[in-house]
Amino acid sequence: MASSTHSSVRIAPHPRRTPPALAALLFVCAALPLPAAADDPPTQTVTITGRSSSNSASISGFGDVPLARAPFAATVITTSQLADAGITGLGELTRLDAGTTDAYNAPGYWGLMAVRGFTLDPSANVRRDGLPINAETALPLANKRALELLKGTSGLQAGTSAPGGLVNLSVKRPAGHLRQASLAWQQDENLIAAVDLGDGDTAFGWRVNAEIGHLQPRLHDSRGNRRLLALAVDAEPVAGTLLEAEIEYSRQSQPSTPGFSLLGDRLPSARDIDPRTNLNNQPWSLPMVMAGRTGSLRLTQALAGEWRFVAHAMRQRLSSDDRIAFPFGCSSEDDYTRYCSDGSFDLYDFRSENERRTSDAFELSLQGRARLAGIEHALRLGVLQSRQRARFDRQAYNWVGIGRIDGSVVLPADPTLTDENTDRDERSTELQLQDHAAISSELGLWFGVRHTRLDRRSVRTDGSRATSYEQSFTTPWLAASWALTADTLAYASWGQGIESTVAPNRSRYTNAGQALSALRSRGVELGLKQRSAVLDWSLAAFDIRRPEWADIGSCSDDASCTRQADGDSRHRGLEAEAEWRAGAWSLRGSALWLRARREGSAQAGLNGMQPTNVPARSLKAQAAYNVSAVPGLALLAFLTHEGRRMVLPDNRIATPGWTRMDLALRYAHRLGQHRLVWRAGVDNLADARAWKESPYQYGHAYLYPLAPRTWSLSVQATL
């Protein structure tokens, strides 16, 4: 629960004592003897990498094809690399890849990101070991092996999804004898302890991940906690048959953080705002609680030749209490898109408790190789049935008074349940065929098609405004790849994706409750990749058209508004990645140049506008230097630069671009039979002040600042 007084709302920095957790870690570090280099076994060289020639993205459906030979853009980031960068949440992935940017990534809330300028739908664009899940929760990473980011081909792997790409979380599997523990501290008093335990052989193996955390980041009034317990089991009862089961329980309780906003027509200076201020700081503020239980079972059966059959089932059950003192608009100036000119705002008591979301998925697939008409084919056929069910209670959304951006005003609570919520059901059946045809040693043709049958229903919690509809559609994807040399690949691809919705069942709509025609996005991509022992690089040019819905009419009276298709959002860009490794150095960089515009709209003045919260330029760079004089020691640096972002749909106001530098070191050594890995880092080294993102959410312009300079320290022991 938030503090009962406002003494914790501070505008000026203040001295702090060394936290007990940090003092303990420093003491242990100082007390440990460092073994002589000559007696040490070889230590691991640190490499900053997200695209390795040996990596493959399982979410693509094309098996173990290395990314360097695949006709699409993808990035695979292991959790070890996330640990080196100090990343603990899915939303922080935006620090490592230029193609991803923040999209209402509020602390204490579920993470949202955009890929190539399109915000990913948390209920449609996230996978877990290849099966669809709902990401409207805090997704734990402690039991994940890697994060896969697939760009530009979401229609190939999802019946309905926002264009831009998909994120897949790969779960850790049993890997022999493992005894590992870690303790991590982050300023102010964040403290997270975790264990990773496992054992077994090819016949039977198990792995347990557990994590418990006390959350007290630099952001005021945001104290919370989180925990995770996960078990994975693999068994091979007979040769050629593999059973994989896993179950996960997680819970996070922490106050969420509302954004700042425009002050009338003025963009406030980020230097005048304390980035540690949390406007959700009323005495009655309650934490947002997100809990999840997920379990899956997968059977892989080897068949004749190189064929295999896979049956994979998963269930995810989420529960949450969404509660916040929510600033929204300015009634005194009759403008609900921003805060008041004098720094005040309307504050609401929002509570939506006992939210339940259930996702089920069951997939059968057959994959292998066949030679047809003298051509080698890698084939995959599959059927996926999925269901999402969301149940809610009535909610509170009550005006309680006028607050101020310094967080100094105390207002009364009003938890009265005054508003209805909307229950939702969705079922889909998807049939899929994928084929990689090796026409020659140089030329490859790639084909994918997915046919989806969709059934969606919704109704308000009081039984009103019921809607239901069914749709069927097919999304194809085609690509060709050409090996220019043994190390260089050129490719071209074209694909489609679908988004589906219904007009709100309200009296002001002429088509209330009616299903809208499924809007079909289209994407084209041209790419070039090269790999070598020293340098890997890739270049991709893309053009994505996404149809948009809009409310046409005055929308002020009954039957005065029509929800309909209204032109496109067109995102054209150039994305580049490069990795260079030489001796003690490892460098990786990615850059995105994006031209995102609105086209073909019937609304005056909208065409030619840039979307809000989407930078036209993004640069992410990472470097590692392995210090030869101290075996096992690596110095790391992370650079993030993003260009300006539009705050309002009419593009009248934009936030300036910003740059952030993070530094870290990693030291691995042996102590007897134990291996220790120490990590220390500082995020936002220069304590830069800027507006990190400007989401236009719920018809309101919000602003989120860069987090202030933050120190961290951790130790990981493998026994």
XYZ file of C-alpha atoms in Angstrom:
719
model
C 0.000 0.000 0.000
C 1.185 3.540 -0.685
C 2.474 5.716 2.130
C -0.226 7.183 4.346
C 1.416 10.582 4.339
C 2.973 12.736 1.666
C 6.292 13.177 3.400
C 7.704 10.756 0.794
C 6.911 13.129 -2.081
C 10.172 14.993 -2.541
C 11.210 17.440 -5.215
C 14.891 17.788 -4.338
C 17.436 14.968 -4.036
C 18.226 13.919 -0.487
C 21.097 12.007 1.125
C 20.581 8.328 1.823
C 22.405 5.860 3.979
C 23.908 2.789 2.353
C 21.145 0.162 2.193
C 21.813 -2.973 4.278
C 21.614 -5.193 1.180
C 24.307 -3.200 -0.602
C 26.492 -3.113 2.491
C 26.263 -6.896 2.793
C 27.154 -7.446 -0.854
C 30.121 -5.075 -0.647
C 31.357 -6.805 2.496
C 31.169 -10.231 0.885
C 32.929 -8.918 -2.236
C 35.758 -7.426 -0.205
C 36.170 -10.509 1.956
C 36.411 -13.046 -0.854
C 39.974 -13.942 -1.839
C 40.630 -13.812 -5.565
C 42.494 -16.929 -6.694
C 45.654 -16.475 -8.692
C 45.116 -16.274 -12.430
C 47.472 -19.184 -13.057
C 45.359 -21.476 -10.878
C 42.036 -20.438 -12.418
C 40.326 -22.502 -15.077
C 39.501 -20.500 -18.201
C 36.791 -17.895 -17.631
C 34.023 -17.018 -20.026
C 34.556 -14.251 -22.554
C 31.674 -11.780 -22.563
C 30.169 -11.078 -25.968
C 27.426 -8.549 -26.619
C 25.205 -10.262 -29.142
C 21.610 -10.531 -30.218
C 22.047 -12.090 -33.653
C 24.353 -15.071 -33.926
C 24.849 -17.153 -37.021
C 24.020 -20.229 -34.939
C 20.874 -18.724 -33.348
C 17.454 -19.689 -34.630
C 14.053 -18.274 -33.756
C 11.712 -21.149 -32.920
C 8.703 -18.821 -33.192
C 9.293 -18.576 -36.958
C 8.107 -22.163 -37.461
C 11.004 -22.967 -39.796
C 12.866 -25.129 -37.311
C 16.556 -24.639 -36.636
C 17.342 -22.474 -39.683
C 20.070 -20.045 -38.520
C 18.944 -16.425 -38.486
C 21.796 -15.555 -40.822
C 20.167 -17.816 -43.464
C 16.512 -16.887 -42.817
C 14.472 -14.458 -44.985
C 13.159 -12.366 -42.104
C 14.478 -10.075 -39.392
C 14.668 -11.509 -35.875
C 16.642 -11.057 -32.684
C 17.323 -13.653 -29.982
C 18.449 -12.353 -26.592
C 19.348 -14.763 -23.794
C 18.523 -14.043 -20.180
C 22.258 -13.991 -19.430
C 22.567 -11.037 -21.800
C 19.561 -9.411 -20.133
C 21.299 -9.848 -16.768
C 24.443 -8.147 -18.096
C 22.252 -5.194 -19.114
C 20.409 -5.154 -15.781
C 17.069 -5.923 -17.444
C 14.395 -7.638 -15.348
C 11.162 -6.968 -17.285
C 9.886 -7.580 -20.796
C 9.283 -3.872 -21.421
C 12.984 -3.103 -20.938
C 13.823 -5.031 -24.100
C 13.565 -1.651 -25.836
C 17.049 -0.809 -24.494
C 18.719 -3.441 -26.677
C 17.033 -3.337 -30.087
C 16.473 -0.239 -32.214
C 13.393 -1.759 -33.834
C 11.562 -1.734 -30.485
C 10.438 1.373 -28.591
C 8.333 2.083 -25.513
C 4.557 2.286 -25.906
C 2.910 3.230 -22.587
C 5.552 1.356 -20.618
C 4.383 2.493 -17.176
C 6.306 1.269 -14.089
C 4.213 -1.142 -12.036
C 1.986 -1.947 -15.031
C 2.365 -4.592 -17.722
C 5.012 -3.709 -20.284
C 3.997 -2.467 -23.728
C 6.313 -1.962 -26.677
C 6.154 -1.029 -30.332
C 7.982 -2.815 -33.149
C 8.686 -0.761 -36.265
C 6.303 1.856 -34.882
C 3.283 -0.431 -34.309
C 2.264 -1.134 -30.709
C 2.076 -4.858 -30.050
C -1.254 -6.126 -28.766
C -0.559 -7.830 -25.398
C -3.443 -10.245 -25.971
C -2.390 -11.234 -29.513
C 1.320 -10.561 -30.188
C 3.031 -12.528 -27.402
C 3.875 -16.239 -27.416
C 5.256 -18.645 -24.819
C 7.186 -21.542 -26.317
C 5.303 -20.783 -29.516
C 1.756 -20.838 -28.103
C -0.357 -17.669 -27.659
C -0.652 -16.151 -24.174
C -2.125 -13.003 -22.701
C 0.590 -10.502 -21.727
C -1.774 -8.241 -19.758
C 0.254 -9.082 -16.660
C 3.787 -8.920 -15.277
C 5.614 -11.687 -17.154
C 8.523 -13.124 -15.106
C 11.860 -13.752 -16.806
C 13.703 -15.783 -14.150
C 12.607 -19.098 -15.706
C 13.033 -17.992 -19.327
C 15.979 -19.078 -21.457
C 15.668 -16.405 -24.125
C 13.434 -13.779 -25.683
C 12.774 -14.043 -29.409
C 11.671 -10.990 -31.349
C 10.299 -11.751 -34.826
C 9.765 -8.666 -36.976
C 7.390 -8.005 -39.839
C 5.818 -11.466 -40.217
C 3.164 -11.613 -37.493
C 0.447 -12.774 -39.926
C 2.456 -15.937 -40.569
C 2.315 -16.987 -36.906
C -0.888 -15.379 -35.581
C -4.479 -15.449 -36.779
C -5.085 -11.899 -35.552
C -2.360 -9.531 -34.385
C -1.027 -6.028 -34.745
C 1.596 -5.714 -37.512
C 5.213 -5.176 -36.632
C 6.188 -8.479 -35.088
C 5.822 -11.073 -32.342
C 7.590 -11.714 -29.038
C 8.207 -15.288 -27.878
C 9.318 -16.291 -24.375
C 11.368 -19.482 -24.386
C 11.134 -21.429 -21.106
C 14.234 -22.943 -19.485
C 14.395 -26.718 -19.803
C 16.321 -29.277 -17.706
C 20.029 -29.154 -18.559
C 21.761 -31.679 -16.309
C 23.186 -30.974 -12.864
C 22.691 -27.318 -11.941
C 22.944 -25.500 -8.619
C 22.830 -21.742 -9.010
C 21.830 -18.893 -6.691
C 21.850 -15.144 -7.163
C 21.292 -11.985 -5.148
C 20.728 -8.625 -6.810
C 20.424 -5.119 -5.378
C 19.293 -1.971 -7.156
C 19.067 1.532 -5.795
C 17.178 2.499 -3.611
C 16.346 -0.773 -1.850
C 15.350 -3.245 -4.557
C 16.531 -6.671 -3.474
C 15.891 -9.874 -5.466
C 17.046 -13.379 -4.567
C 16.728 -16.323 -6.961
C 17.745 -19.963 -7.348
C 18.032 -22.115 -10.477
C 18.276 -25.837 -9.642
C 18.218 -28.899 -11.838
C 19.344 -32.454 -12.335
C 18.777 -35.535 -14.431
C 19.837 -37.166 -17.663
C 18.345 -37.876 -21.082
C 15.787 -40.267 -19.566
C 14.455 -37.867 -16.937
C 15.381 -34.343 -15.922
C 13.955 -31.566 -13.785
C 14.580 -27.879 -13.227
C 13.250 -25.504 -10.576
C 13.386 -21.714 -10.695
C 12.364 -19.625 -7.705
C 12.577 -15.902 -7.133
C 11.530 -13.524 -4.387
C 11.932 -9.788 -4.547
C 11.447 -6.711 -2.397
C 10.696 -3.827 -4.759
C 11.557 -0.292 -3.754
C 12.956 1.490 -6.813
C 14.002 5.111 -7.015
C 10.440 6.030 -7.884
C 8.670 7.230 -4.740
C 5.540 5.557 -3.387
C 6.131 2.386 -5.418
C 7.173 -0.166 -2.823
C 6.099 -3.694 -3.681
C 7.128 -7.324 -3.945
C 7.210 -10.164 -6.425
C 7.743 -13.894 -6.392
C 8.032 -16.801 -8.795
C 8.071 -20.571 -8.527
C 8.463 -22.684 -11.656
C 9.111 -26.366 -12.357
C 10.057 -27.959 -15.689
C 10.322 -31.710 -16.245
C 11.540 -33.631 -19.310
C 11.206 -37.378 -19.782
C 12.126 -39.764 -22.584
C 10.274 -42.974 -21.668
C 11.365 -44.684 -24.904
C 13.784 -43.695 -27.628
C 12.250 -41.117 -29.941
C 9.532 -39.986 -27.521
C 10.029 -36.791 -25.519
C 7.608 -35.472 -22.909
C 8.054 -31.910 -21.640
C 5.932 -30.508 -18.813
C 6.223 -27.260 -16.910
C 4.238 -25.152 -14.486
C 4.762 -21.596 -13.317
C 3.279 -19.436 -10.564
C 4.095 -15.727 -10.302
C 2.776 -12.726 -8.405
C 3.720 -9.054 -8.372
C 2.235 -6.412 -6.096
C 3.325 -2.817 -6.704
C 1.645 0.571 -7.187
C 1.516 1.523 -10.860
C 2.681 4.904 -12.113
C 0.578 7.421 -14.052
C 2.317 9.747 -16.469
C 2.793 13.485 -16.471
C 1.222 15.484 -19.297
C 1.099 18.727 -21.210
C 0.288 21.794 -19.111
C -2.311 23.442 -21.296
C -0.566 24.096 -24.616
C 2.898 23.895 -23.044
C 5.295 20.974 -22.983
C 6.840 21.119 -19.499
C 10.597 20.852 -19.285
C 11.731 17.425 -18.122
C 14.417 19.215 -16.106
C 11.718 20.842 -13.954
C 10.139 17.497 -13.054
C 11.509 15.146 -10.418
C 11.460 11.777 -12.251
C 11.030 10.013 -8.890
C 7.592 11.553 -8.319
C 4.694 9.115 -8.472
C 1.327 10.852 -8.835
C -0.314 7.666 -7.555
C 0.584 8.681 -3.988
C -2.701 9.189 -2.164
C -3.067 7.758 1.374
C -5.644 5.328 -0.040
C -3.579 4.250 -3.073
C -3.415 0.470 -3.335
C -0.916 -1.636 -5.296
C -1.697 -3.202 -8.622
C -1.592 -6.954 -8.063
C -0.872 -9.279 -11.002
C -0.779 -13.042 -10.440
C -0.465 -15.812 -12.988
C -0.490 -19.605 -13.183
C 0.658 -21.250 -16.380
C 1.165 -24.888 -17.244
C 2.023 -26.713 -20.451
C 2.596 -30.225 -21.743
C 4.367 -31.092 -24.992
C 4.832 -34.467 -26.674
C 7.402 -34.805 -29.447
C 7.402 -38.118 -31.301
C 10.072 -38.994 -33.834
C 8.655 -40.630 -36.960
C 10.197 -42.326 -39.968
C 12.926 -40.431 -41.749
C 13.307 -36.871 -40.478
C 9.648 -36.391 -39.601
C 8.265 -35.678 -36.165
C 4.870 -35.152 -34.605
C 4.308 -32.551 -31.873
C 1.284 -32.127 -29.596
C 1.480 -29.053 -27.375
C -1.131 -27.801 -24.875
C -1.052 -24.867 -22.462
C -3.335 -23.092 -20.026
C -2.705 -19.654 -18.527
C -4.835 -18.233 -15.717
C -4.329 -14.613 -14.718
C -5.867 -12.614 -11.909
C -5.316 -8.946 -11.190
C -6.456 -6.029 -9.093
C -5.987 -2.843 -11.127
C -6.085 0.124 -8.738
C -4.703 3.610 -9.123
C -5.189 7.252 -8.212
C -5.497 8.264 -11.855
C -4.862 11.787 -13.185
C -6.947 12.531 -16.270
C -7.638 15.859 -17.965
C -8.568 19.329 -16.818
C -12.248 20.050 -16.218
C -11.625 23.693 -15.306
C -10.322 24.344 -18.846
C -12.745 21.839 -20.424
C -9.880 19.841 -21.956
C -9.544 16.163 -21.140
C -6.534 15.493 -23.381
C -3.989 17.069 -20.973
C -3.453 18.667 -17.561
C -4.293 22.261 -16.676
C -2.041 25.206 -17.515
C -1.300 25.799 -13.824
C -0.079 22.227 -13.213
C -3.302 20.858 -11.734
C -5.397 17.943 -13.000
C -8.571 16.010 -12.312
C -7.902 12.953 -10.150
C -10.013 9.802 -10.212
C -10.222 6.811 -7.897
C -10.022 3.858 -10.309
C -10.480 0.293 -9.091
C -11.103 -2.818 -11.145
C -10.616 -5.737 -8.799
C -10.871 -9.475 -9.287
C -10.097 -9.418 -13.005
C -9.762 -12.972 -14.373
C -8.240 -13.852 -17.721
C -7.875 -17.417 -18.981
C -6.065 -18.505 -22.136
C -6.068 -22.057 -23.498
C -4.120 -23.285 -26.508
C -3.735 -26.709 -28.121
C -1.592 -27.315 -31.190
C -0.896 -30.381 -33.304
C 1.871 -30.210 -35.875
C 3.718 -32.475 -38.265
C 7.095 -31.377 -39.550
C 9.898 -32.875 -41.534
C 11.610 -33.095 -44.899
C 10.466 -34.512 -48.212
C 11.820 -34.552 -51.742
C 9.144 -33.575 -54.274
C 9.759 -33.128 -58.020
C 13.483 -33.239 -57.389
C 13.329 -30.382 -54.831
C 14.086 -30.686 -51.128
C 11.241 -29.322 -48.947
C 11.179 -28.589 -45.216
C 7.475 -28.781 -44.362
C 5.328 -27.975 -41.369
C 1.594 -28.570 -41.108
C -0.335 -27.598 -38.019
C -3.670 -26.847 -36.421
C -4.020 -24.533 -33.429
C -7.113 -24.109 -31.311
C -7.102 -21.301 -28.777
C -9.543 -19.669 -26.423
C -9.395 -16.481 -24.389
C -11.897 -15.712 -21.650
C -11.977 -12.487 -19.599
C -14.298 -11.951 -16.635
C -14.597 -8.766 -14.615
C -16.611 -7.242 -11.795
C -18.064 -3.744 -11.711
C -15.449 -1.033 -11.397
C -14.916 2.334 -9.722
C -13.977 5.365 -11.774
C -14.856 8.338 -9.608
C -13.729 11.961 -9.621
C -12.258 12.825 -6.211
C -10.859 16.337 -6.732
C -8.005 18.394 -8.150
C -4.404 17.246 -7.785
C -1.067 18.846 -8.690
C 1.990 17.581 -10.549
C 4.218 17.966 -7.466
C 2.078 15.326 -5.721
C 1.341 17.656 -2.787
C -2.477 17.472 -2.646
C -4.268 14.940 -0.431
C -7.768 14.016 -1.620
C -10.498 11.696 -0.279
C -11.077 8.226 -1.681
C -14.264 7.113 -3.438
C -14.202 3.357 -4.081
C -17.913 3.183 -4.970
C -18.513 0.754 -7.826
C -20.184 3.100 -10.301
C -19.338 1.681 -13.725
C -19.826 -1.530 -15.658
C -17.019 -3.567 -17.141
C -17.008 -5.773 -20.246
C -16.635 -9.552 -20.259
C -15.073 -11.059 -23.393
C -14.799 -14.475 -25.034
C -12.790 -15.443 -28.078
C -12.285 -18.775 -29.815
C -10.183 -19.415 -32.885
C -9.112 -22.347 -35.016
C -6.054 -21.850 -37.216
C -4.775 -24.161 -39.947
C -1.203 -23.587 -41.055
C 1.139 -24.791 -43.787
C 4.784 -23.743 -44.134
C 7.314 -24.826 -46.742
C 10.974 -24.049 -47.342
C 11.919 -25.291 -50.798
C 15.655 -25.500 -51.572
C 15.526 -24.885 -55.332
C 19.326 -24.943 -55.477
C 22.259 -24.438 -53.143
C 21.809 -20.678 -53.679
C 18.053 -20.168 -54.158
C 15.386 -20.855 -51.532
C 11.649 -20.286 -51.758
C 9.647 -19.895 -48.553
C 5.901 -20.135 -48.260
C 3.409 -19.898 -45.434
C -0.359 -19.696 -45.256
C -2.677 -19.581 -42.236
C -6.456 -19.908 -42.351
C -8.282 -18.646 -39.259
C -11.855 -19.051 -38.095
C -12.671 -16.549 -35.344
C -15.615 -16.360 -32.919
C -15.818 -13.357 -30.560
C -18.431 -12.325 -27.996
C -18.681 -9.572 -25.388
C -21.253 -8.293 -22.895
C -21.281 -5.709 -20.138
C -21.258 -6.966 -16.561
C -24.913 -5.915 -16.195
C -25.913 -7.952 -19.263
C -26.217 -4.971 -21.623
C -24.499 -4.118 -24.932
C -23.974 -7.712 -25.988
C -22.069 -8.306 -29.239
C -21.091 -11.435 -31.134
C -19.620 -12.197 -34.541
C -17.742 -14.810 -36.539
C -15.160 -14.284 -39.267
C -12.872 -16.399 -41.417
C -9.808 -15.222 -43.297
C -6.542 -16.428 -44.802
C -3.145 -14.749 -44.369
C -0.368 -15.744 -46.816
C 3.371 -15.085 -46.611
C 5.969 -15.537 -49.370
C 9.722 -15.076 -49.464
C 12.713 -15.812 -51.643
C 16.333 -15.990 -50.498
C 19.478 -15.964 -52.603
C 22.935 -16.861 -51.276
C 25.144 -14.332 -53.077
C 28.215 -15.918 -51.472
C 28.805 -18.506 -48.779
C 28.517 -15.696 -46.215
C 26.007 -13.290 -47.819
C 22.248 -13.697 -48.188
C 19.728 -11.481 -49.982
C 15.986 -11.936 -49.513
C 12.587 -10.464 -50.307
C 9.312 -11.181 -48.519
C 5.651 -10.228 -48.674
C 2.946 -11.024 -46.169
C -0.410 -10.099 -44.698
C -1.906 -9.806 -41.231
C -5.407 -9.376 -39.844
C -6.975 -7.249 -37.116
C -10.636 -7.654 -36.252
C -13.060 -5.672 -34.125
C -16.679 -4.674 -33.628
C -18.337 -1.253 -33.478
C -19.131 -0.234 -29.870
C -22.664 -1.250 -28.950
C -23.714 2.255 -27.921
C -26.665 4.313 -29.094
C -24.618 7.012 -30.778
C -23.298 4.510 -33.375
C -25.273 3.819 -36.521
C -23.622 0.387 -36.711
C -23.649 -0.345 -32.975
C -22.595 -3.889 -32.142
C -21.862 -4.830 -35.749
C -18.703 -6.625 -36.761
C -16.438 -4.564 -38.983
C -14.749 -6.038 -42.000
C -11.447 -7.573 -40.997
C -8.736 -5.080 -41.822
C -5.805 -6.611 -43.671
C -2.328 -5.194 -43.207
C 0.319 -5.808 -45.856
C 4.075 -5.783 -45.515
C 6.992 -5.961 -47.941
C 10.612 -6.419 -46.860
C 13.939 -6.500 -48.707
C 16.991 -7.627 -46.794
C 20.694 -8.318 -46.999
C 22.722 -10.286 -44.430
C 26.368 -11.202 -44.097
C 28.221 -13.206 -41.489
C 31.892 -13.883 -40.884
C 34.194 -14.839 -38.048
C 34.672 -11.159 -37.179
C 31.648 -9.259 -38.477
C 27.925 -9.996 -38.840
C 25.604 -7.399 -40.304
C 22.139 -7.100 -41.763
C 20.087 -4.472 -43.536
C 16.306 -4.569 -44.014
C 14.045 -2.133 -45.837
C 10.332 -2.529 -45.096
C 6.988 -1.026 -46.086
C 3.941 -1.852 -43.930
C 0.399 -0.624 -44.607
C -2.105 -1.000 -41.803
C -5.784 -0.015 -42.273
C -7.229 2.164 -39.513
C -10.665 2.466 -37.943
C -12.186 5.829 -37.086
C -15.425 7.326 -35.760
C -16.952 9.428 -38.541
C -19.643 12.011 -37.696
C -20.353 14.399 -34.839
C -20.638 11.472 -32.380
C -22.541 13.771 -29.990
C -26.097 12.442 -30.382
C -27.803 9.114 -30.973
C -27.074 7.642 -34.426
C -24.605 10.437 -35.193
C -21.458 8.329 -35.435
C -20.229 5.482 -37.630
C -17.199 3.311 -36.847
C -15.576 2.514 -40.203
C -12.302 1.992 -42.012
C -10.544 5.291 -42.627
C -7.332 5.108 -44.628
C -4.038 3.595 -43.584
C -1.028 4.009 -41.373
C 2.002 3.472 -43.569
C 5.364 2.736 -41.959
C 8.385 2.664 -44.243
C 11.845 2.268 -42.843
C 15.379 1.007 -42.921
C 16.682 -1.187 -40.123
C 20.370 -2.020 -39.728
C 22.239 -4.281 -37.308
C 25.922 -5.096 -36.985
C 28.149 -7.119 -34.661
C 31.919 -6.921 -34.615
C 34.214 -9.188 -32.619
C 37.985 -8.802 -32.521
C 40.260 -9.924 -29.722
C 39.055 -8.520 -26.427
C 36.370 -6.354 -28.055
C 32.764 -7.099 -28.907
C 30.519 -4.393 -30.366
C 26.883 -4.504 -31.425
C 24.698 -1.760 -32.811
C 21.263 -1.404 -34.343
C 19.589 1.579 -35.962
C 16.107 2.313 -37.277
C 15.099 5.085 -39.657
C 11.315 5.212 -39.833
C 8.876 7.290 -41.873
C 5.439 6.684 -40.380
C 2.524 8.652 -41.817
C -1.268 8.606 -42.010
C -2.656 8.235 -45.544
C -6.054 8.085 -47.245
C -8.131 9.396 -44.334
C -11.458 11.122 -44.940
C -10.805 13.384 -41.944
C -9.444 16.790 -42.831
C -5.906 17.497 -41.684
C -5.101 13.932 -40.636
C -3.234 12.819 -43.763
C 0.509 13.293 -43.546
C 0.506 13.269 -39.732
C 3.028 11.210 -37.778
C 1.689 8.787 -35.165
C 2.110 9.809 -31.556
C 4.891 8.303 -29.449
C 6.824 6.893 -32.423
C 10.382 8.222 -32.943
C 11.601 8.550 -36.512
C 15.135 7.566 -35.465
C 16.394 5.063 -32.939
C 19.937 3.916 -32.179
C 20.966 1.226 -29.681
C 24.599 0.221 -29.184
C 26.360 -2.132 -26.792
C 30.043 -2.805 -26.239
C 32.073 -5.285 -24.181
C 35.803 -5.261 -23.461
C 37.403 -8.302 -21.856
C 40.312 -7.081 -19.704
C 43.254 -9.349 -20.461
C 45.153 -8.246 -17.344
C 42.306 -9.528 -15.147
C 40.931 -12.790 -16.605
C 37.163 -12.942 -16.253
C 36.656 -9.174 -16.031
C 34.607 -7.453 -18.720
C 33.615 -3.808 -19.044
C 30.269 -3.102 -20.730
C 28.619 0.011 -22.112
C 25.085 0.586 -23.439
C 24.038 3.593 -25.487
C 20.443 4.473 -26.324
C 19.348 7.350 -28.541
C 15.826 8.073 -29.731
C 14.538 10.967 -31.813
C 11.630 13.242 -31.043
C 8.113 11.897 -30.521
C 4.807 13.518 -31.350
C 2.628 14.183 -28.308
C -0.663 15.058 -30.033
C -2.321 13.527 -33.108
C -2.242 16.938 -34.850
C 1.579 16.999 -34.421
C 1.591 20.498 -32.894
C 3.799 19.462 -29.988
C 6.712 17.025 -29.901
C 9.167 15.900 -27.233
C 12.886 16.424 -28.034
C 15.132 13.463 -28.744
C 17.288 12.089 -25.956
C 20.416 10.003 -25.311
C 21.210 7.755 -22.366
C 24.453 5.994 -21.418
C 24.664 2.962 -19.102
C 27.861 1.328 -17.839
C 28.452 -2.056 -16.222
C 31.151 -4.545 -15.357
C 31.053 -8.304 -15.097
C 33.611 -10.393 -13.243
C 33.591 -14.214 -13.362
C 36.021 -16.345 -11.358
C 36.379 -19.622 -9.516
C 36.383 -20.022 -5.756
C 37.250 -23.635 -5.088
C 34.658 -25.688 -6.968
C 32.289 -22.751 -7.237
C 31.941 -20.239 -10.036
C 30.997 -16.685 -9.103
C 29.778 -13.965 -11.435
C 29.680 -10.407 -10.103
C 27.844 -7.644 -11.914
C 27.794 -3.949 -11.115
C 26.246 -1.187 -13.151
C 24.935 2.321 -13.358
C 21.968 3.223 -15.560
C 21.679 6.754 -16.956
C 25.255 7.603 -16.039
C 24.901 11.333 -16.786
C 21.557 11.521 -14.941
C 20.010 12.878 -18.144
C 16.551 14.433 -17.857
C 14.185 13.919 -20.780
C 10.730 12.700 -21.691
C 11.365 9.039 -22.528
C 7.993 8.507 -24.225
C 4.727 10.321 -24.943
C 1.866 7.793 -25.207
C -1.503 9.151 -26.343
C -3.611 6.737 -24.327
C -7.348 6.758 -23.550
C -7.645 10.001 -25.523
C -5.080 11.675 -23.257
C -1.486 12.798 -23.829
C 0.860 11.351 -21.205
C 4.577 11.910 -20.635
C 6.982 9.514 -18.933
C 10.440 10.712 -17.846
C 13.737 8.891 -18.059
C 14.523 7.149 -14.789
C 17.245 8.951 -12.801
C 20.774 7.643 -12.351
C 20.474 4.212 -10.713
C 23.182 1.913 -9.301
C 22.968 -1.868 -9.150
C 25.026 -4.798 -7.895
C 24.531 -8.554 -8.074
C 26.304 -11.843 -7.471
C 25.547 -15.233 -9.003
C 27.049 -18.441 -7.637
C 27.124 -21.769 -9.461
C 27.925 -24.644 -7.135
